[in-house]
mmCIF file of N, CA and C in Angstrom:
data_model
loop_
_atom_site.group_PDB
_atom_site.id
_atom_site.type_symbol
_atom_site.label_atom_id
_atom_site.label_comp_id
_atom_site.label_asym_id
_atom_site.label_seq_id
_atom_site.Cartn_x
_atom_site.Cartn_y
_atom_site.Cartn_z
ATOM 1 N N MET A 93 275.575 182.199 301.662
ATOM 2 C CA MET A 93 275.243 180.701 301.423
ATOM 3 C C MET A 93 274.447 180.261 300.354
ATOM 4 N N ALA A 94 275.032 179.438 299.468
ATOM 5 C CA ALA A 94 274.345 179.137 298.107
ATOM 6 C C ALA A 94 273.134 178.266 298.552
ATOM 7 N N LYS A 95 272.061 178.492 297.664
ATOM 8 C CA LYS A 95 270.786 177.789 297.860
ATOM 9 C C LYS A 95 270.927 176.323 297.062
ATOM 10 N N VAL A 96 270.217 175.390 297.738
ATOM 11 C CA VAL A 96 270.215 174.037 297.135
ATOM 12 C C VAL A 96 269.219 174.038 296.158
ATOM 13 N N PRO A 97 269.262 173.835 294.743
ATOM 14 C CA PRO A 97 268.338 173.817 293.806
ATOM 15 C C PRO A 97 266.996 172.985 294.181
ATOM 16 N N SER A 98 266.069 173.389 293.968
ATOM 17 C CA SER A 98 264.577 172.767 294.334
ATOM 18 C C SER A 98 264.552 171.273 293.686
ATOM 19 N N SER A 99 265.303 171.209 292.451
ATOM 20 C CA SER A 99 265.145 169.765 291.992
ATOM 21 C C SER A 99 266.075 168.649 292.767
ATOM 22 N N VAL A 100 266.940 169.388 293.676
ATOM 23 C CA VAL A 100 267.779 168.228 294.325
ATOM 24 C C VAL A 100 266.970 168.314 295.551
ATOM 25 N N ILE A 101 266.403 169.265 296.171
ATOM 26 C CA ILE A 101 265.504 169.074 297.510
ATOM 27 C C ILE A 101 264.282 168.012 297.052
ATOM 28 N N ALA A 102 263.802 168.093 295.983
ATOM 29 C CA ALA A 102 262.536 167.229 295.390
ATOM 30 C C ALA A 102 263.179 165.580 295.596
ATOM 31 N N ALA A 103 264.215 165.547 294.726
ATOM 32 C CA ALA A 103 264.596 164.232 294.435
ATOM 33 C C ALA A 103 265.225 163.505 295.976
ATOM 34 N N SER A 104 265.794 164.382 296.569
ATOM 35 C CA SER A 104 266.240 164.149 298.080
ATOM 36 C C SER A 104 265.124 163.656 298.913
ATOM 37 N N GLY A 105 264.080 164.389 298.676
ATOM 38 C CA GLY A 105 262.827 163.913 299.705
ATOM 39 C C GLY A 105 262.320 162.607 299.398
ATOM 40 N N LEU A 106 262.188 162.170 297.953
ATOM 41 C CA LEU A 106 261.633 161.084 297.622
ATOM 42 C C LEU A 106 262.785 159.990 297.964
ATOM 43 N N VAL A 107 263.999 159.949 297.775
ATOM 44 C CA VAL A 107 264.964 158.979 298.105
ATOM 45 C C VAL A 107 265.076 158.891 299.722
ATOM 46 N N GLY A 108 265.282 160.072 300.092
ATOM 47 C CA GLY A 108 265.521 159.930 301.653
ATOM 48 C C GLY A 108 264.388 159.691 302.290
ATOM 49 N N GLY A 109 263.119 159.898 302.021
ATOM 50 C CA GLY A 109 261.905 159.495 302.641
ATOM 51 C C GLY A 109 261.799 157.802 302.670
ATOM 52 N N TYR A 110 262.155 157.377 301.465
ATOM 53 C CA TYR A 110 262.140 156.013 301.357
ATOM 54 C C TYR A 110 263.135 155.315 302.125
ATOM 55 N N GLY A 111 264.308 155.860 302.075
ATOM 56 C CA GLY A 111 265.336 155.252 302.848
ATOM 57 C C GLY A 111 265.297 155.201 304.465
ATOM 58 N N VAL A 112 264.866 156.270 304.804
ATOM 59 C CA VAL A 112 264.562 156.655 306.265
ATOM 60 C C VAL A 112 263.372 155.594 306.719
ATOM 61 N N ALA A 113 262.428 155.395 305.894
ATOM 62 C CA ALA A 113 261.319 154.398 306.361
ATOM 63 C C ALA A 113 261.873 152.912 306.265
ATOM 64 N N ARG A 114 262.617 152.739 305.316
ATOM 65 C CA ARG A 114 262.988 151.524 305.080
ATOM 66 C C ARG A 114 264.075 151.062 306.117
ATOM 67 N N TRP A 115 264.969 151.862 306.492
ATOM 68 C CA TRP A 115 265.957 151.546 307.428
ATOM 69 C C TRP A 115 265.587 151.722 308.892
ATOM 70 N N THR A 116 264.648 152.584 309.264
ATOM 71 C CA THR A 116 264.248 152.785 310.471
ATOM 72 C C THR A 116 262.955 151.825 310.806
ATOM 73 N N LYS A 117 262.290 151.199 309.711
ATOM 74 C CA LYS A 117 261.158 150.361 309.749
ATOM 75 C C LYS A 117 260.080 151.147 310.454
ATOM 76 N N LYS A 118 260.229 152.642 310.178
ATOM 77 C CA LYS A 118 259.128 153.654 310.778
ATOM 78 C C LYS A 118 258.690 154.412 309.480
ATOM 79 N N ARG A 119 257.530 154.118 309.043
ATOM 80 C CA ARG A 119 257.063 154.641 307.641
ATOM 81 C C ARG A 119 256.924 156.361 308.269
ATOM 82 N N GLN A 120 256.297 156.485 309.284
ATOM 83 C CA GLN A 120 256.076 157.816 309.763
ATOM 84 C C GLN A 120 257.173 158.759 309.467
ATOM 85 N N LEU A 121 258.394 158.511 309.820
ATOM 86 C CA LEU A 121 259.624 159.095 309.784
ATOM 87 C C LEU A 121 259.983 159.373 308.506
ATOM 88 N N GLY A 122 259.911 158.414 307.721
ATOM 89 C CA GLY A 122 259.870 158.597 306.206
ATOM 90 C C GLY A 122 258.988 159.672 305.405
ATOM 91 N N GLY A 123 257.638 159.543 306.091
ATOM 92 C CA GLY A 123 256.749 160.547 305.738
ATOM 93 C C GLY A 123 257.101 162.096 306.086
ATOM 94 N N VAL A 124 257.720 161.939 307.187
ATOM 95 C CA VAL A 124 258.397 163.639 307.614
ATOM 96 C C VAL A 124 259.240 163.967 306.790
ATOM 97 N N VAL A 125 260.286 163.256 306.403
ATOM 98 C CA VAL A 125 261.434 163.600 305.489
ATOM 99 C C VAL A 125 260.700 164.112 304.120
ATOM 100 N N LEU A 126 259.812 163.076 303.710
ATOM 101 C CA LEU A 126 259.054 163.359 302.388
ATOM 102 C C LEU A 126 258.290 164.710 302.371
ATOM 103 N N ALA A 127 257.557 165.097 303.333
ATOM 104 C CA ALA A 127 256.883 165.923 303.579
ATOM 105 C C ALA A 127 257.579 167.353 303.742
ATOM 106 N N THR A 128 258.670 167.297 304.664
ATOM 107 C CA THR A 128 259.620 168.416 304.940
ATOM 108 C C THR A 128 260.297 168.817 303.485
ATOM 109 N N ALA A 129 260.870 167.818 302.762
ATOM 110 C CA ALA A 129 261.372 168.155 301.400
ATOM 111 C C ALA A 129 260.340 168.685 300.460
ATOM 112 N N GLY A 130 259.375 168.284 300.459
ATOM 113 C CA GLY A 130 258.233 168.629 299.549
ATOM 114 C C GLY A 130 257.981 170.242 299.736
ATOM 115 N N ALA A 131 257.811 170.567 301.114
ATOM 116 C CA ALA A 131 257.392 171.800 301.492
ATOM 117 C C ALA A 131 258.624 172.710 301.175
ATOM 118 N N ALA A 132 259.759 172.370 301.383
ATOM 119 C CA ALA A 132 261.027 173.456 300.941
ATOM 120 C C ALA A 132 261.021 173.559 299.629
ATOM 121 N N ALA A 133 260.645 172.346 298.794
ATOM 122 C CA ALA A 133 260.787 172.602 297.186
ATOM 123 C C ALA A 133 259.723 173.245 296.793
ATOM 124 N N ALA A 134 258.618 173.195 297.449
ATOM 125 C CA ALA A 134 257.400 174.131 296.950
ATOM 126 C C ALA A 134 257.671 175.482 297.176
ATOM 127 N N GLN A 135 258.270 175.812 298.376
ATOM 128 C CA GLN A 135 258.580 177.338 298.667
ATOM 129 C C GLN A 135 259.416 178.010 297.363
ATOM 130 N N GLN A 136 260.468 177.028 296.982
ATOM 131 C CA GLN A 136 261.386 177.585 296.046
ATOM 132 C C GLN A 136 260.446 177.573 294.590
ATOM 133 N N TRP A 137 259.618 176.573 294.355
ATOM 134 C CA TRP A 137 259.129 176.488 293.066
ATOM 135 C C TRP A 137 258.185 177.824 292.977
ATOM 136 N N ARG A 138 257.357 178.267 293.934
ATOM 137 C CA ARG A 138 256.562 179.442 294.030
ATOM 138 C C ARG A 138 257.263 180.543 293.905
ATOM 139 N N LYS A 139 258.551 180.692 294.642
ATOM 140 C CA LYS A 139 259.265 181.991 294.407
ATOM 141 C C LYS A 139 259.792 182.100 292.938
ATOM 142 N N ARG A 140 260.401 181.063 292.322
ATOM 143 C CA ARG A 140 261.152 180.986 291.180
ATOM 144 C C ARG A 140 260.063 181.005 289.808
ATOM 145 N N ALA A 141 258.963 180.234 290.068
ATOM 146 C CA ALA A 141 258.250 179.944 288.815
ATOM 147 C C ALA A 141 256.595 180.347 289.200
ATOM 148 N N GLY A 142 256.185 180.773 290.189
ATOM 149 C CA GLY A 142 254.836 181.126 290.464
ATOM 150 C C GLY A 142 253.952 179.965 290.809
ATOM 151 N N GLY A 143 252.860 180.383 291.361
ATOM 152 C CA GLY A 143 251.866 179.599 292.131
ATOM 153 C C GLY A 143 251.409 178.319 291.286
ATOM 154 N N LYS A 144 250.819 178.799 289.986
ATOM 155 C CA LYS A 144 250.435 177.823 288.998
ATOM 156 C C LYS A 144 251.567 176.591 288.885
ATOM 157 N N ALA A 145 252.831 176.949 288.778
ATOM 158 C CA ALA A 145 253.982 175.975 288.442
ATOM 159 C C ALA A 145 254.239 175.173 289.588
ATOM 160 N N ALA A 146 253.935 175.921 290.615
ATOM 161 C CA ALA A 146 254.360 175.274 292.007
ATOM 162 C C ALA A 146 253.502 173.977 292.458
ATOM 163 N N GLY A 147 252.117 174.584 292.012
ATOM 164 C CA GLY A 147 250.711 173.512 292.336
ATOM 165 C C GLY A 147 251.107 172.411 291.235
ATOM 166 N N ALA A 148 251.623 172.437 290.303
ATOM 167 C CA ALA A 148 251.772 171.528 289.112
ATOM 168 C C ALA A 148 252.830 170.573 289.782
ATOM 169 N N LEU A 149 253.987 171.154 289.913
ATOM 170 C CA LEU A 149 255.024 170.395 290.560
ATOM 171 C C LEU A 149 254.871 169.653 291.829
ATOM 172 N N GLY A 150 253.950 170.278 292.685
ATOM 173 C CA GLY A 150 253.532 169.626 293.970
ATOM 174 C C GLY A 150 252.788 168.411 293.631
ATOM 175 N N VAL A 151 251.832 168.533 292.677
ATOM 176 C CA VAL A 151 251.104 167.310 291.959
ATOM 177 C C VAL A 151 252.031 166.324 291.601
ATOM 178 N N ALA A 152 253.134 166.670 290.813
ATOM 179 C CA ALA A 152 254.000 165.629 290.298
ATOM 180 C C ALA A 152 254.622 164.951 291.171
ATOM 181 N N TYR A 153 255.077 165.787 292.383
ATOM 182 C CA TYR A 153 255.836 165.054 293.646
ATOM 183 C C TYR A 153 254.972 164.027 294.347
ATOM 184 N N VAL A 154 253.717 164.453 294.380
ATOM 185 C CA VAL A 154 252.784 163.290 295.196
ATOM 186 C C VAL A 154 252.360 162.343 294.273
ATOM 187 N N ALA A 155 252.252 162.489 293.163
ATOM 188 C CA ALA A 155 252.007 161.457 292.114
ATOM 189 C C ALA A 155 253.243 160.531 291.774
ATOM 190 N N ALA A 156 254.472 161.123 292.021
ATOM 191 C CA ALA A 156 255.735 160.134 291.819
ATOM 192 C C ALA A 156 255.743 159.350 293.114
ATOM 193 N N PHE A 157 255.440 159.839 294.243
ATOM 194 C CA PHE A 157 255.414 158.994 295.446
ATOM 195 C C PHE A 157 254.551 157.988 295.445
ATOM 196 N N ALA A 158 253.268 158.298 295.103
ATOM 197 C CA ALA A 158 252.216 157.229 294.897
ATOM 198 C C ALA A 158 252.656 156.251 293.701
ATOM 199 N N GLY A 159 252.859 156.883 292.763
ATOM 200 C CA GLY A 159 253.292 155.968 291.479
ATOM 201 C C GLY A 159 254.442 155.136 291.768
ATOM 202 N N SER A 160 255.272 155.416 292.601
ATOM 203 C CA SER A 160 256.473 154.448 292.758
ATOM 204 C C SER A 160 256.018 153.141 293.408
ATOM 205 N N HIS A 161 254.919 153.289 294.091
ATOM 206 C CA HIS A 161 254.536 151.836 294.802
ATOM 207 C C HIS A 161 254.175 150.773 293.859
ATOM 208 N N PRO A 162 253.411 150.782 292.821
ATOM 209 C CA PRO A 162 252.888 149.985 292.002
ATOM 210 C C PRO A 162 254.223 149.823 291.011
ATOM 211 N N LEU A 163 254.923 150.764 290.549
ATOM 212 C CA LEU A 163 256.131 150.380 289.852
ATOM 213 C C LEU A 163 257.129 149.675 290.540
ATOM 214 N N ALA A 164 257.159 149.662 291.898
ATOM 215 C CA ALA A 164 258.085 148.841 292.636
ATOM 216 C C ALA A 164 257.850 147.566 292.161
ATOM 217 N N ARG A 165 256.544 147.181 292.229
ATOM 218 C CA ARG A 165 256.234 145.627 292.164
ATOM 219 C C ARG A 165 256.898 145.131 290.601
ATOM 220 N N LYS A 166 257.036 145.949 289.816
ATOM 221 C CA LYS A 166 257.575 145.593 288.404
ATOM 222 C C LYS A 166 259.195 145.611 288.242
ATOM 223 N N VAL A 167 259.659 146.836 288.923
ATOM 224 C CA VAL A 167 261.049 146.992 288.861
ATOM 225 C C VAL A 167 261.761 146.946 290.057
ATOM 226 N N GLY A 168 261.277 146.795 291.025
ATOM 227 C CA GLY A 168 262.048 146.667 292.417
ATOM 228 C C GLY A 168 261.816 147.985 293.076
ATOM 229 N N ALA A 169 261.974 147.998 294.391
ATOM 230 C CA ALA A 169 261.647 149.434 295.258
ATOM 231 C C ALA A 169 262.848 150.442 294.954
ATOM 232 N N TRP A 170 264.090 150.005 295.049
ATOM 233 C CA TRP A 170 265.101 151.070 294.921
ATOM 234 C C TRP A 170 264.964 151.793 293.271
ATOM 235 N N PRO A 171 265.031 150.967 292.366
ATOM 236 C CA PRO A 171 264.862 151.320 291.049
ATOM 237 C C PRO A 171 263.680 152.150 290.803
ATOM 238 N N SER A 172 262.545 151.810 291.553
ATOM 239 C CA SER A 172 261.355 152.697 291.403
ATOM 240 C C SER A 172 261.539 154.088 291.977
ATOM 241 N N VAL A 173 261.972 154.013 293.166
ATOM 242 C CA VAL A 173 262.324 155.388 293.865
ATOM 243 C C VAL A 173 263.049 156.139 292.936
ATOM 244 N N LEU A 174 264.231 155.659 292.733
ATOM 245 C CA LEU A 174 265.268 156.437 291.990
ATOM 246 C C LEU A 174 264.628 157.061 290.649
ATOM 247 N N GLY A 175 263.882 156.171 289.990
ATOM 248 C CA GLY A 175 263.351 156.499 288.666
ATOM 249 C C GLY A 175 262.447 157.886 288.915
ATOM 250 N N VAL A 176 261.605 157.581 289.839
ATOM 251 C CA VAL A 176 260.616 158.793 289.864
ATOM 252 C C VAL A 176 261.145 160.030 290.585
ATOM 253 N N ALA A 177 262.229 159.842 291.355
ATOM 254 C CA ALA A 177 262.789 161.162 291.874
ATOM 255 C C ALA A 177 263.667 161.549 290.717
ATOM 256 N N GLY A 178 264.161 160.893 289.812
ATOM 257 C CA GLY A 178 264.988 161.504 288.778
ATOM 258 C C GLY A 178 263.854 162.417 287.861
ATOM 259 N N ALA A 179 262.813 161.683 287.569
ATOM 260 C CA ALA A 179 261.598 162.367 286.842
ATOM 261 C C ALA A 179 261.193 163.720 287.608
ATOM 262 N N VAL A 180 260.856 163.743 288.824
ATOM 263 C CA VAL A 180 260.573 164.955 289.568
ATOM 264 C C VAL A 180 261.647 165.924 289.407
ATOM 265 N N ALA A 181 262.980 165.403 289.469
ATOM 266 C CA ALA A 181 264.213 166.378 289.452
ATOM 267 C C ALA A 181 264.238 167.231 288.242
ATOM 268 N N LEU A 182 264.012 166.233 287.139
ATOM 269 C CA LEU A 182 264.167 166.837 285.752
ATOM 270 C C LEU A 182 262.863 167.789 285.436
ATOM 271 N N ALA A 183 261.821 167.513 285.961
ATOM 272 C CA ALA A 183 260.585 168.512 285.905
ATOM 273 C C ALA A 183 261.043 169.754 286.865
ATOM 274 N N SER A 184 261.627 169.554 287.776
ATOM 275 C CA SER A 184 261.820 170.690 288.795
ATOM 276 C C SER A 184 262.608 171.732 288.173
ATOM 277 N N TRP A 185 263.590 171.093 287.558
ATOM 278 C CA TRP A 185 264.738 171.749 286.814
ATOM 279 C C TRP A 185 264.322 172.632 285.820
ATOM 280 N N ALA A 186 263.472 172.028 284.806
ATOM 281 C CA ALA A 186 263.109 172.485 283.864
ATOM 282 C C ALA A 186 262.058 173.637 283.883
ATOM 283 N N VAL A 187 261.198 173.582 284.909
ATOM 284 C CA VAL A 187 260.249 174.645 285.337
ATOM 285 C C VAL A 187 260.643 175.704 286.152
ATOM 286 N N ALA A 188 261.727 175.197 287.037
ATOM 287 C CA ALA A 188 261.742 176.301 288.168
ATOM 288 C C ALA A 188 263.281 176.652 288.253
ATOM 289 N N ASP A 189 264.365 175.583 288.172
ATOM 290 C CA ASP A 189 265.595 175.667 288.422
ATOM 291 C C ASP A 189 266.461 176.435 287.387
ATOM 292 N N ARG A 190 266.080 176.276 286.020
ATOM 293 C CA ARG A 190 266.997 176.678 285.040
ATOM 294 C C ARG A 190 266.921 178.076 284.773
ATOM 295 N N ARG A 191 265.791 178.747 285.469
ATOM 296 C CA ARG A 191 265.680 180.058 285.378
ATOM 297 C C ARG A 191 266.468 180.787 286.381
ATOM 298 N N ALA A 192 266.796 180.026 287.456
ATOM 299 C CA ALA A 192 267.667 180.747 288.585
ATOM 300 C C ALA A 192 269.151 181.114 288.058
#
């Protein structure tokens, strides 16, 4: 079975977490999606690029989540989420996935 790249998992966690929270009106469910995808991506980051890189990408993932909130006030919710998800996916690919 082919593995899903960590860049796809991380971006899906950000987009999926927001989508679930918005559509169910239950922020906790969105948080579960966000955390689950983040943990899955972190396992791949650690395996492919080492602990320091995994830590840095984990910080980027959390920063993207936090940063999407003030950014949403300027550009809108979905553009903000998609923008930060794209940035995290690009970073994840550059650091971990392109080596695989």
